[in-house]
PDB file of C-alpha atoms in Angstrom:
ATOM      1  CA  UNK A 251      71.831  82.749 145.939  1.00 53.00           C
ATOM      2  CA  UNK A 252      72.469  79.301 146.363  1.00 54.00           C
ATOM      3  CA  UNK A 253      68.814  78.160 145.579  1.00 52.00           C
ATOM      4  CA  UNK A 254      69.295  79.721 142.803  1.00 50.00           C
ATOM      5  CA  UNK A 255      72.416  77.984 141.734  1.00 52.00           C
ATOM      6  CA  UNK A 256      70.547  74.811 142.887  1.00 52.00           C
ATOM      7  CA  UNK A 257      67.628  75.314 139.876  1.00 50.00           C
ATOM      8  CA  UNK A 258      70.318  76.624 136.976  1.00 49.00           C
ATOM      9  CA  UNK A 259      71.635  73.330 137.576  1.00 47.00           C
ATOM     10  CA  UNK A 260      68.940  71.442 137.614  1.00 50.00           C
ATOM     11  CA  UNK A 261      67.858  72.819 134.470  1.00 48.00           C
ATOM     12  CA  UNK A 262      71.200  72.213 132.922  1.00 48.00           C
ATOM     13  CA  UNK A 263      71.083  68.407 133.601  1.00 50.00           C
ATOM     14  CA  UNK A 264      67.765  68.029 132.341  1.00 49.00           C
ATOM     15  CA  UNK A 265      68.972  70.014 128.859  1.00 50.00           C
ATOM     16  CA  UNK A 266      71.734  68.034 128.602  1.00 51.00           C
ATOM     17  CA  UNK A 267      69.459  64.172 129.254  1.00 48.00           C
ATOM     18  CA  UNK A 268      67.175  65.448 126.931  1.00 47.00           C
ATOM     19  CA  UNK A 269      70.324  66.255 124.295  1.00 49.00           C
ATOM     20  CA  UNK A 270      71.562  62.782 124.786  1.00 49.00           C
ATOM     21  CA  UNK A 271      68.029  60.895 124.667  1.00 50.00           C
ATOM     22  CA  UNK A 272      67.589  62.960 120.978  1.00 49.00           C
ATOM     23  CA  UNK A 273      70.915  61.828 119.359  1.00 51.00           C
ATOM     24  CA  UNK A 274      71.173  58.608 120.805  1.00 56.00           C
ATOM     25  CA  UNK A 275      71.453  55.460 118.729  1.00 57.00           C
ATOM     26  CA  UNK A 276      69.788  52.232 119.892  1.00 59.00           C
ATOM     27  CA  UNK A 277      71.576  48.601 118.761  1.00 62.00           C
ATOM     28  CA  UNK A 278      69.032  45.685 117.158  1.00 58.00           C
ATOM     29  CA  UNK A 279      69.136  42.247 115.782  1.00 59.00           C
ATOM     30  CA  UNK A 280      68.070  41.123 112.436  1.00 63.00           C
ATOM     31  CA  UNK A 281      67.392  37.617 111.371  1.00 68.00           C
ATOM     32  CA  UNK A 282      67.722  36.325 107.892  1.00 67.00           C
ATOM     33  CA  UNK A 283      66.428  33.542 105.862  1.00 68.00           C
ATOM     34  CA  UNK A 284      68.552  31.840 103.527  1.00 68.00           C
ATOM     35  CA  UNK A 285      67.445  29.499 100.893  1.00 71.00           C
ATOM     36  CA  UNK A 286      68.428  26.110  99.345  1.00 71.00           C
ATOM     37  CA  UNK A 287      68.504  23.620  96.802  1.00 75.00           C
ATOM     38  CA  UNK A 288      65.854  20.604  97.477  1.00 66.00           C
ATOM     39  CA  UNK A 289      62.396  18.859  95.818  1.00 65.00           C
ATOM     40  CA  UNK A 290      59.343  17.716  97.352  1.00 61.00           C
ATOM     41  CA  UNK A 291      57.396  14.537  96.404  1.00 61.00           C
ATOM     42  CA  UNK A 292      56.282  14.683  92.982  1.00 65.00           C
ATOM     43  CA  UNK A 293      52.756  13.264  92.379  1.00 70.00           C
ATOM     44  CA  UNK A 294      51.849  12.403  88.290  1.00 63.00           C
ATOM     45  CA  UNK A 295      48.601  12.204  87.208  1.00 64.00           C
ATOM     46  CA  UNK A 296      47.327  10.843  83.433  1.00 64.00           C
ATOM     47  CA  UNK A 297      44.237  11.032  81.613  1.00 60.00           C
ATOM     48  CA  UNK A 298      43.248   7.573  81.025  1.00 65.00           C
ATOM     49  CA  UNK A 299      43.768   6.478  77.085  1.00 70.00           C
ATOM     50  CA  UNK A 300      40.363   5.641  75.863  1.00 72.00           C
ATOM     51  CA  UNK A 301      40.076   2.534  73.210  1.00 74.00           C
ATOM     52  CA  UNK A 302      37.557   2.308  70.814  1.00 82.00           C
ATOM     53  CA  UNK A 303      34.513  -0.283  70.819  1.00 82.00           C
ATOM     54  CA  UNK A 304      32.284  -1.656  68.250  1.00 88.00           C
ATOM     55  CA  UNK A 305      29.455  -4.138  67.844  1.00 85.00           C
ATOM     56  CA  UNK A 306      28.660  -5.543  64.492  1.00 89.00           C
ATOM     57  CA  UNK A 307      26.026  -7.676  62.792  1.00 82.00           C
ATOM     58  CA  UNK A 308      27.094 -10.742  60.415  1.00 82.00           C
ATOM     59  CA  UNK A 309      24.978 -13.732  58.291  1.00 72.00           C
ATOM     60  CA  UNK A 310      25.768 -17.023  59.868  1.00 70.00           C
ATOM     61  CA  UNK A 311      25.052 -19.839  57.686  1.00 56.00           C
ATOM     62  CA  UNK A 312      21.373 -21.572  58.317  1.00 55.00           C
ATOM     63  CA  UNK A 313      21.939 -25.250  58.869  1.00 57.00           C
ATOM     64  CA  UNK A 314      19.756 -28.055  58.024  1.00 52.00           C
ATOM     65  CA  UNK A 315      15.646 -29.007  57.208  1.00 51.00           C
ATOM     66  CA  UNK A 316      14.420 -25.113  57.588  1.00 70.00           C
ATOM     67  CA  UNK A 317      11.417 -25.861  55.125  1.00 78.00           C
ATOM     68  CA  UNK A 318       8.481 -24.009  54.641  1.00 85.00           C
ATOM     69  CA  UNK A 319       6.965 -25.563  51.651  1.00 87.00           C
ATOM     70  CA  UNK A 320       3.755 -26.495  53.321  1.00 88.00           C
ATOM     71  CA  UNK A 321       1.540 -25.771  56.289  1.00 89.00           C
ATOM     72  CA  UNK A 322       2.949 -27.148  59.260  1.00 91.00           C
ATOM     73  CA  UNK A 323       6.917 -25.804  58.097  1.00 90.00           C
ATOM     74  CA  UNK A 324       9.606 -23.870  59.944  1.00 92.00           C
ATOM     75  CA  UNK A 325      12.531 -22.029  59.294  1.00 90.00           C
ATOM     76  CA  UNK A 326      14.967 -20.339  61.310  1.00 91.00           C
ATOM     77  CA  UNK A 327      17.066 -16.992  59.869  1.00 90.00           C
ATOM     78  CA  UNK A 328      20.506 -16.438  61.950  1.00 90.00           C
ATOM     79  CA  UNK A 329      22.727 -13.673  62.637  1.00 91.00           C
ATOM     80  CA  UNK A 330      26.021 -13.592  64.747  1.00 91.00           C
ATOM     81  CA  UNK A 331      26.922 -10.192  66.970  1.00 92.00           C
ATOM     82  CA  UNK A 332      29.601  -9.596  68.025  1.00 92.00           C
ATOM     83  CA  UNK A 333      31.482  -6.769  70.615  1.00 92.00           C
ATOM     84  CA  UNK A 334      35.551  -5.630  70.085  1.00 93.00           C
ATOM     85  CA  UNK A 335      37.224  -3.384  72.303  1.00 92.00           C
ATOM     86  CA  UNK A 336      40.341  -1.787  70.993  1.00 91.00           C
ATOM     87  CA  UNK A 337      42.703  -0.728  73.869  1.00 87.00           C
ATOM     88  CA  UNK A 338      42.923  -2.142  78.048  1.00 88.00           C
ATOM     89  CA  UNK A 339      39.567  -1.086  79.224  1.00 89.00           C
ATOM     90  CA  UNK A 340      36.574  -3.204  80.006  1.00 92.00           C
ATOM     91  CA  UNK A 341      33.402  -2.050  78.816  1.00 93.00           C
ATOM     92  CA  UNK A 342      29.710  -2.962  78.869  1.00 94.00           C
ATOM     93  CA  UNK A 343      27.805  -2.651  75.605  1.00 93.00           C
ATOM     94  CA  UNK A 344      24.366  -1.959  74.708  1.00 95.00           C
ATOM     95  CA  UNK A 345      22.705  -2.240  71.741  1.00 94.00           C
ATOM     96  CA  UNK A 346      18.953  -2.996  69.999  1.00 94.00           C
ATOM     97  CA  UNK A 347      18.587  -5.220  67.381  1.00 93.00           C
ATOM     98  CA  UNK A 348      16.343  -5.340  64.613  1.00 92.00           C
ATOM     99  CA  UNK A 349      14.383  -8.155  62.651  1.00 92.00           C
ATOM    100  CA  UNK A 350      11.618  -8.342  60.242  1.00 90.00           C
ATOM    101  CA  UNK A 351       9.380 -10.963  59.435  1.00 90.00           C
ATOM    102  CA  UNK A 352       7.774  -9.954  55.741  1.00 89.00           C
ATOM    103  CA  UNK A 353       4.541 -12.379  55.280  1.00 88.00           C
ATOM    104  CA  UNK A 354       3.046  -9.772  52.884  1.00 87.00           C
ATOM    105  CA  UNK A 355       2.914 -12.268  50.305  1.00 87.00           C
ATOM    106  CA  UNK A 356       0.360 -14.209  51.300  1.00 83.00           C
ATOM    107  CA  UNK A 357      -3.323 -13.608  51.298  1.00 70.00           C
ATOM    108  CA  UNK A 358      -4.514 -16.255  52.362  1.00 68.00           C
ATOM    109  CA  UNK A 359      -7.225 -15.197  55.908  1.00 66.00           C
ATOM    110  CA  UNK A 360      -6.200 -18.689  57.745  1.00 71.00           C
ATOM    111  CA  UNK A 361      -2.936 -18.058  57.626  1.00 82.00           C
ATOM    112  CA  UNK A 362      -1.117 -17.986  60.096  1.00 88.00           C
ATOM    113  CA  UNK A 363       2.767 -17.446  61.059  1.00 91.00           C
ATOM    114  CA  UNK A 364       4.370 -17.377  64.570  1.00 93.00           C
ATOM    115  CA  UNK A 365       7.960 -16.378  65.697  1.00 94.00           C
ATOM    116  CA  UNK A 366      10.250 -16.281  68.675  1.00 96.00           C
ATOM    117  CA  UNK A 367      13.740 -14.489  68.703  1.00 96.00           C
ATOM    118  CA  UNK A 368      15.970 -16.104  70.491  1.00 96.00           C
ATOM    119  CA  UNK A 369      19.460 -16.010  72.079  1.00 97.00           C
ATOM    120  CA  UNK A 370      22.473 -17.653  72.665  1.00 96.00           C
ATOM    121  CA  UNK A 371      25.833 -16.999  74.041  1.00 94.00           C
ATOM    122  CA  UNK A 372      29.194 -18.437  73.418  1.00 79.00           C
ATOM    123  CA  UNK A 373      28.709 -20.761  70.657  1.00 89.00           C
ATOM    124  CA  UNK A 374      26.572 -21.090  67.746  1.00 91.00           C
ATOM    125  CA  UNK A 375      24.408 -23.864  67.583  1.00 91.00           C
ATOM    126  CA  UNK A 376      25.647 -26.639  65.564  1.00 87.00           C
ATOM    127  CA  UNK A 377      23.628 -29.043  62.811  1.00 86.00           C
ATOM    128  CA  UNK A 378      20.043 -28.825  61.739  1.00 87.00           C
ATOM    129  CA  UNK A 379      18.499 -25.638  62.807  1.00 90.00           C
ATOM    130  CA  UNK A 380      15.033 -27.296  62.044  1.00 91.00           C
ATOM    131  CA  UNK A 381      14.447 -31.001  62.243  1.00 90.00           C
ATOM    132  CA  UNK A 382      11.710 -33.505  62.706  1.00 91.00           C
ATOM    133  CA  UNK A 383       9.059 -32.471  59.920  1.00 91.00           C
ATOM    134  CA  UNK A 384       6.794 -35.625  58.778  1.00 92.00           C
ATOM    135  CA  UNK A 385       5.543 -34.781  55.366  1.00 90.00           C
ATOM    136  CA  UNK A 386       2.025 -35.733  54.954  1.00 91.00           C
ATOM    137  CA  UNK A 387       0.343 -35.819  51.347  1.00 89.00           C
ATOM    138  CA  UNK A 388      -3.339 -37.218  52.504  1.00 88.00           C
ATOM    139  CA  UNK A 389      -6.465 -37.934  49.964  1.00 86.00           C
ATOM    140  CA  UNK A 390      -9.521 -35.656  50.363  1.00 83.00           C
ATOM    141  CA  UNK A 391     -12.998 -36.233  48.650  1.00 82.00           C
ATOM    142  CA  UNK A 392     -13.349 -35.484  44.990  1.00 79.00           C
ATOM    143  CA  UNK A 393      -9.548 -36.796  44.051  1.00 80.00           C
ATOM    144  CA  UNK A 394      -7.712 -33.926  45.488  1.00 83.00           C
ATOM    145  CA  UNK A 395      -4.979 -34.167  48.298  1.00 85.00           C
ATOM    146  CA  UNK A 396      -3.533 -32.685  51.490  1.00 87.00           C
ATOM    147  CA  UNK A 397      -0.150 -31.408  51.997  1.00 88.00           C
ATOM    148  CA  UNK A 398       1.058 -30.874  55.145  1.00 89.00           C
ATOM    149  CA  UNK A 399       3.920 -30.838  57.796  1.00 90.00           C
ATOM    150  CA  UNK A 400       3.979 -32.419  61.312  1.00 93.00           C
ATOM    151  CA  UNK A 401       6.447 -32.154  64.268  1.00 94.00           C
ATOM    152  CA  UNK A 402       8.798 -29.276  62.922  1.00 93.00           C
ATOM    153  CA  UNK A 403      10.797 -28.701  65.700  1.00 93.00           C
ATOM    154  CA  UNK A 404      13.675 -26.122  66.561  1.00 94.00           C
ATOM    155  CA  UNK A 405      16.720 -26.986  67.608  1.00 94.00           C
ATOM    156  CA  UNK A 406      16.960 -27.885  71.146  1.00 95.00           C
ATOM    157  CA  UNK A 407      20.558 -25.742  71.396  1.00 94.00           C
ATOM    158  CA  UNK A 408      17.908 -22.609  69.996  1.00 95.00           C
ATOM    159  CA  UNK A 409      15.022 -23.136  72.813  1.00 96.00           C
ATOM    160  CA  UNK A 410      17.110 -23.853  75.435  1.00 96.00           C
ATOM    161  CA  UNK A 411      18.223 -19.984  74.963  1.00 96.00           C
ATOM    162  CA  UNK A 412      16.803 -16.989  76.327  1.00 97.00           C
ATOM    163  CA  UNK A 413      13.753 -15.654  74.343  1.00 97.00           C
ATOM    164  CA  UNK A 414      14.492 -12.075  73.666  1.00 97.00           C
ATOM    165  CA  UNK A 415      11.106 -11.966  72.158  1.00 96.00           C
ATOM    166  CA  UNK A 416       8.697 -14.284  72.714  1.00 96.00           C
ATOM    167  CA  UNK A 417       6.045 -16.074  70.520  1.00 96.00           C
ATOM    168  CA  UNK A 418       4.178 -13.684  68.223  1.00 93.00           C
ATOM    169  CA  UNK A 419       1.530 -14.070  66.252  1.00 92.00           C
ATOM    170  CA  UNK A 420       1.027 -12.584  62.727  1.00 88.00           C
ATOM    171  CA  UNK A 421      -2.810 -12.913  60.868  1.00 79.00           C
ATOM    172  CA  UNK A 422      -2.280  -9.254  59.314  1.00 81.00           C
ATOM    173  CA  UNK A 423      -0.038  -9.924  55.918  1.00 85.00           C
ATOM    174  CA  UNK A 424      -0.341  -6.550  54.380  1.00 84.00           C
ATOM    175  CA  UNK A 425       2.940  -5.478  55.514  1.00 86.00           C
ATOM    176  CA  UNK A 426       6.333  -6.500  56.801  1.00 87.00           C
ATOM    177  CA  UNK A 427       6.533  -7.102  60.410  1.00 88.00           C
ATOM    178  CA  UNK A 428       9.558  -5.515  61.625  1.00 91.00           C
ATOM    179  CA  UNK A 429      10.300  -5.089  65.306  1.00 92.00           C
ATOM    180  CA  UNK A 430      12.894  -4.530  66.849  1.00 96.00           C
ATOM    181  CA  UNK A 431      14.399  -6.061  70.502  1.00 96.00           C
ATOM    182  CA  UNK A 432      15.814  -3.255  72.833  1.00 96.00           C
ATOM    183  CA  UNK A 433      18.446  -2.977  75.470  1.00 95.00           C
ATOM    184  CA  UNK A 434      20.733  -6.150  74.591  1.00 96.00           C
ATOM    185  CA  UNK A 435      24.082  -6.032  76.674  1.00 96.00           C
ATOM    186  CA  UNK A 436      27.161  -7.756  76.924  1.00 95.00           C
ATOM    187  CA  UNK A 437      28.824  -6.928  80.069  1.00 95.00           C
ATOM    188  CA  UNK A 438      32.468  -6.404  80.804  1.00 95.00           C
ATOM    189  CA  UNK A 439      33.929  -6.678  77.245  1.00 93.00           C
ATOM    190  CA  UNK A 440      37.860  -6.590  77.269  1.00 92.00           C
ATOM    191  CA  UNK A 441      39.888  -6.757  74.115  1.00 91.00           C
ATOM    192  CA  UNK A 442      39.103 -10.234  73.748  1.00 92.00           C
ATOM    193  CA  UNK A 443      35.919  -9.395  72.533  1.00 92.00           C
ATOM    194  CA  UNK A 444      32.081 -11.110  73.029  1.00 94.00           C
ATOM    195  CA  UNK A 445      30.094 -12.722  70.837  1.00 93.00           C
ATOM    196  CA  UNK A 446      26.485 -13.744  70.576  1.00 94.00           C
ATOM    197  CA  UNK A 447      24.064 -15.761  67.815  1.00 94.00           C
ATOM    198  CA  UNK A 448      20.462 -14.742  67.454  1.00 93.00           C
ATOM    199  CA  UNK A 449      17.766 -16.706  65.601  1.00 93.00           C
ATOM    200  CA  UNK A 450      13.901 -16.197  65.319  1.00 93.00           C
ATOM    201  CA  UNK A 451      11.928 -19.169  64.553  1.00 93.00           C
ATOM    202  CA  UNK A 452       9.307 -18.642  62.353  1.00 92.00           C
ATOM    203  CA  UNK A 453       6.224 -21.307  61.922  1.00 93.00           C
ATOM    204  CA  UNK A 454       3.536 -21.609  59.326  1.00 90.00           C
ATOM    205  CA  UNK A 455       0.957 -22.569  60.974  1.00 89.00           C
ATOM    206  CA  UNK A 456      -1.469 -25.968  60.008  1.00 87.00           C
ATOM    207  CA  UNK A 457      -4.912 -24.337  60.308  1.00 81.00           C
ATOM    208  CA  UNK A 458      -6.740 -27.488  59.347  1.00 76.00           C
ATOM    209  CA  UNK A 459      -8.456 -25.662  56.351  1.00 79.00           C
ATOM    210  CA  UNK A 460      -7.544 -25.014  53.040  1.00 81.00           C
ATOM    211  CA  UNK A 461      -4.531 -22.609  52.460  1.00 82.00           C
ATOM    212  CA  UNK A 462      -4.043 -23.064  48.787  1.00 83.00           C
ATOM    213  CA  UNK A 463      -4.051 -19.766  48.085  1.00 84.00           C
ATOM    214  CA  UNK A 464      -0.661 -19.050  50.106  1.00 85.00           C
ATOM    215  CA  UNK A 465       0.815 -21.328  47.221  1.00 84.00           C
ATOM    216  CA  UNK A 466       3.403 -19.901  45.337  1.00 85.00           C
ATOM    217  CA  UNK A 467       3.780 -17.252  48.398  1.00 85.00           C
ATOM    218  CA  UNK A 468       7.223 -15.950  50.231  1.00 85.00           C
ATOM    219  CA  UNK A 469       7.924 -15.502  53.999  1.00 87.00           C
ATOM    220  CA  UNK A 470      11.181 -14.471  54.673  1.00 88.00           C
ATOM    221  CA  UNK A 471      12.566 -13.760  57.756  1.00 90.00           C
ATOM    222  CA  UNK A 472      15.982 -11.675  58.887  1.00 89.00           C
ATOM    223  CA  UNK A 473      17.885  -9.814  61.204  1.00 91.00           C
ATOM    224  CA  UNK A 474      18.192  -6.364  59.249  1.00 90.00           C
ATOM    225  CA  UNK A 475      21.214  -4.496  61.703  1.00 90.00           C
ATOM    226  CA  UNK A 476      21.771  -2.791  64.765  1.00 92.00           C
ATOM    227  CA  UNK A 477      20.601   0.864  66.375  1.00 92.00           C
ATOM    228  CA  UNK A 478      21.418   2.770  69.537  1.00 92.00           C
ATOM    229  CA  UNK A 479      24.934   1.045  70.225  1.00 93.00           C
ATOM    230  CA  UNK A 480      26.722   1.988  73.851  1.00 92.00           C
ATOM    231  CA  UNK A 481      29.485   1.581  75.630  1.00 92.00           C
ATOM    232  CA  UNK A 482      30.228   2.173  79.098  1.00 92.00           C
ATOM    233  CA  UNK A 483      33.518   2.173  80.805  1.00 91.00           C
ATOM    234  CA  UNK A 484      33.780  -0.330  83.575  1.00 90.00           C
ATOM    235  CA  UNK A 485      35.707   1.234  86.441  1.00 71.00           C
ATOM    236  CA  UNK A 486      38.053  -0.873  88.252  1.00 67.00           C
TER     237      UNK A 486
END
């Protein structure tokens, strides 16, 4: 009887740990995060403002003895280019520029005409453009004369300057000679601008022979304008 009593009450106690496991209620801890008022570091950035550039062709006057009345002469054509930048960036511009030599008026075979293109930064050359011709007027056999030119001579301030193009012969007068002289720069161009003066040369040759039937003829030389202008922004 009393291992009997010993089991019941064993039972009962486990009943009743069981009944107070089920409805018990365990305590806990919560944390919370509570926010403020503050800024970080504020970084700005700002598309950079581009200017505008632009490189233009003018006539600049032709000074002086350019004569090409007679075998022998020279003349010298002249243009001024310059670069503007509109804004605080530096640039570097490129450009080509062009220049035709028309001879087409002459027909004479022994004729011949040379040029050189050169140029010259930061100032134009100053005075004669052409100087030292001699005139000659020499008796020939028969009663007839010579007319010629000696010791034409560019200006030193010219041929001192870097030939963009150098000397180039023309014998073929049928049609204009135009070239034209690539990949000219001026580098690091601010709003003060850049300028730069340009002149081709052009002599008429003294063949020695006679060359009256050029008389009465035109050459003209000129710088006729500018093609592919660039501009590149020089980072600093």
């Amino acid at each position: 009887m009393e291992k009997k009593n010993t089991i019941l009450l064993t039972v009962i106690a486990v009943a009743t740990l069981l009944v107070a496991v089920v409805g018990a209620t365990f305590a806990y801890f919560t944390a919370t995060a509570t926010t403020g008022e503050g800024t970080g570091t504020a970084e700005t950035g700002t598309t950079e403002q581009l200017g505008s550039t632009n490189i233009n062709m003018a006539t600049t006057a032709t000074q002086g003895a350019s004569d090409m009345k007679y075998p022998g002469g020279m003349m010298v054509a002249a243009a001024e280019v310059s670069a503007t930048v509109t804004g605080d960036q530096t640039y570097d511009m490129t450009y080509d520029v062009k220049v035709k030599v028309d001879t087409s008026a002459l027909i004479g075979s022994e004729s011949v005409i040379k040029y050189t293109v050169y140029r010259v930064d930061t100032t134009p050359v100053s005075g004669d453009l052409v100087s030292g011709c001699t005139y000659h007027e020499d008796d020939l056999s028969g009663g007839s004369k010579k007319y010629y030119y000696t010791g034409c001579t560019a200006a030193t301030g010219i041929t001192t300057g870097t030939a963009v193009k150098t000397e180039t012969q023309i014998t073929e007068h049928t049609d204009a000679t135009e070239i034209t002289i690539t990949d000219q720069k001026f580098s690091n161009v601010t709003n003060a601008g850049a300028k730069a003066y340009y002149y081709v040369v052009v002599s008429y040759e003294n063949s020695e022979s006679d060359q009256t039937t050029d008389s009465g003829k035109t050459i003209t030389a000129q710088f006729t304008g500018l093609t592919n202008g660039r501009a590149t922004l020089v980072q600093e």
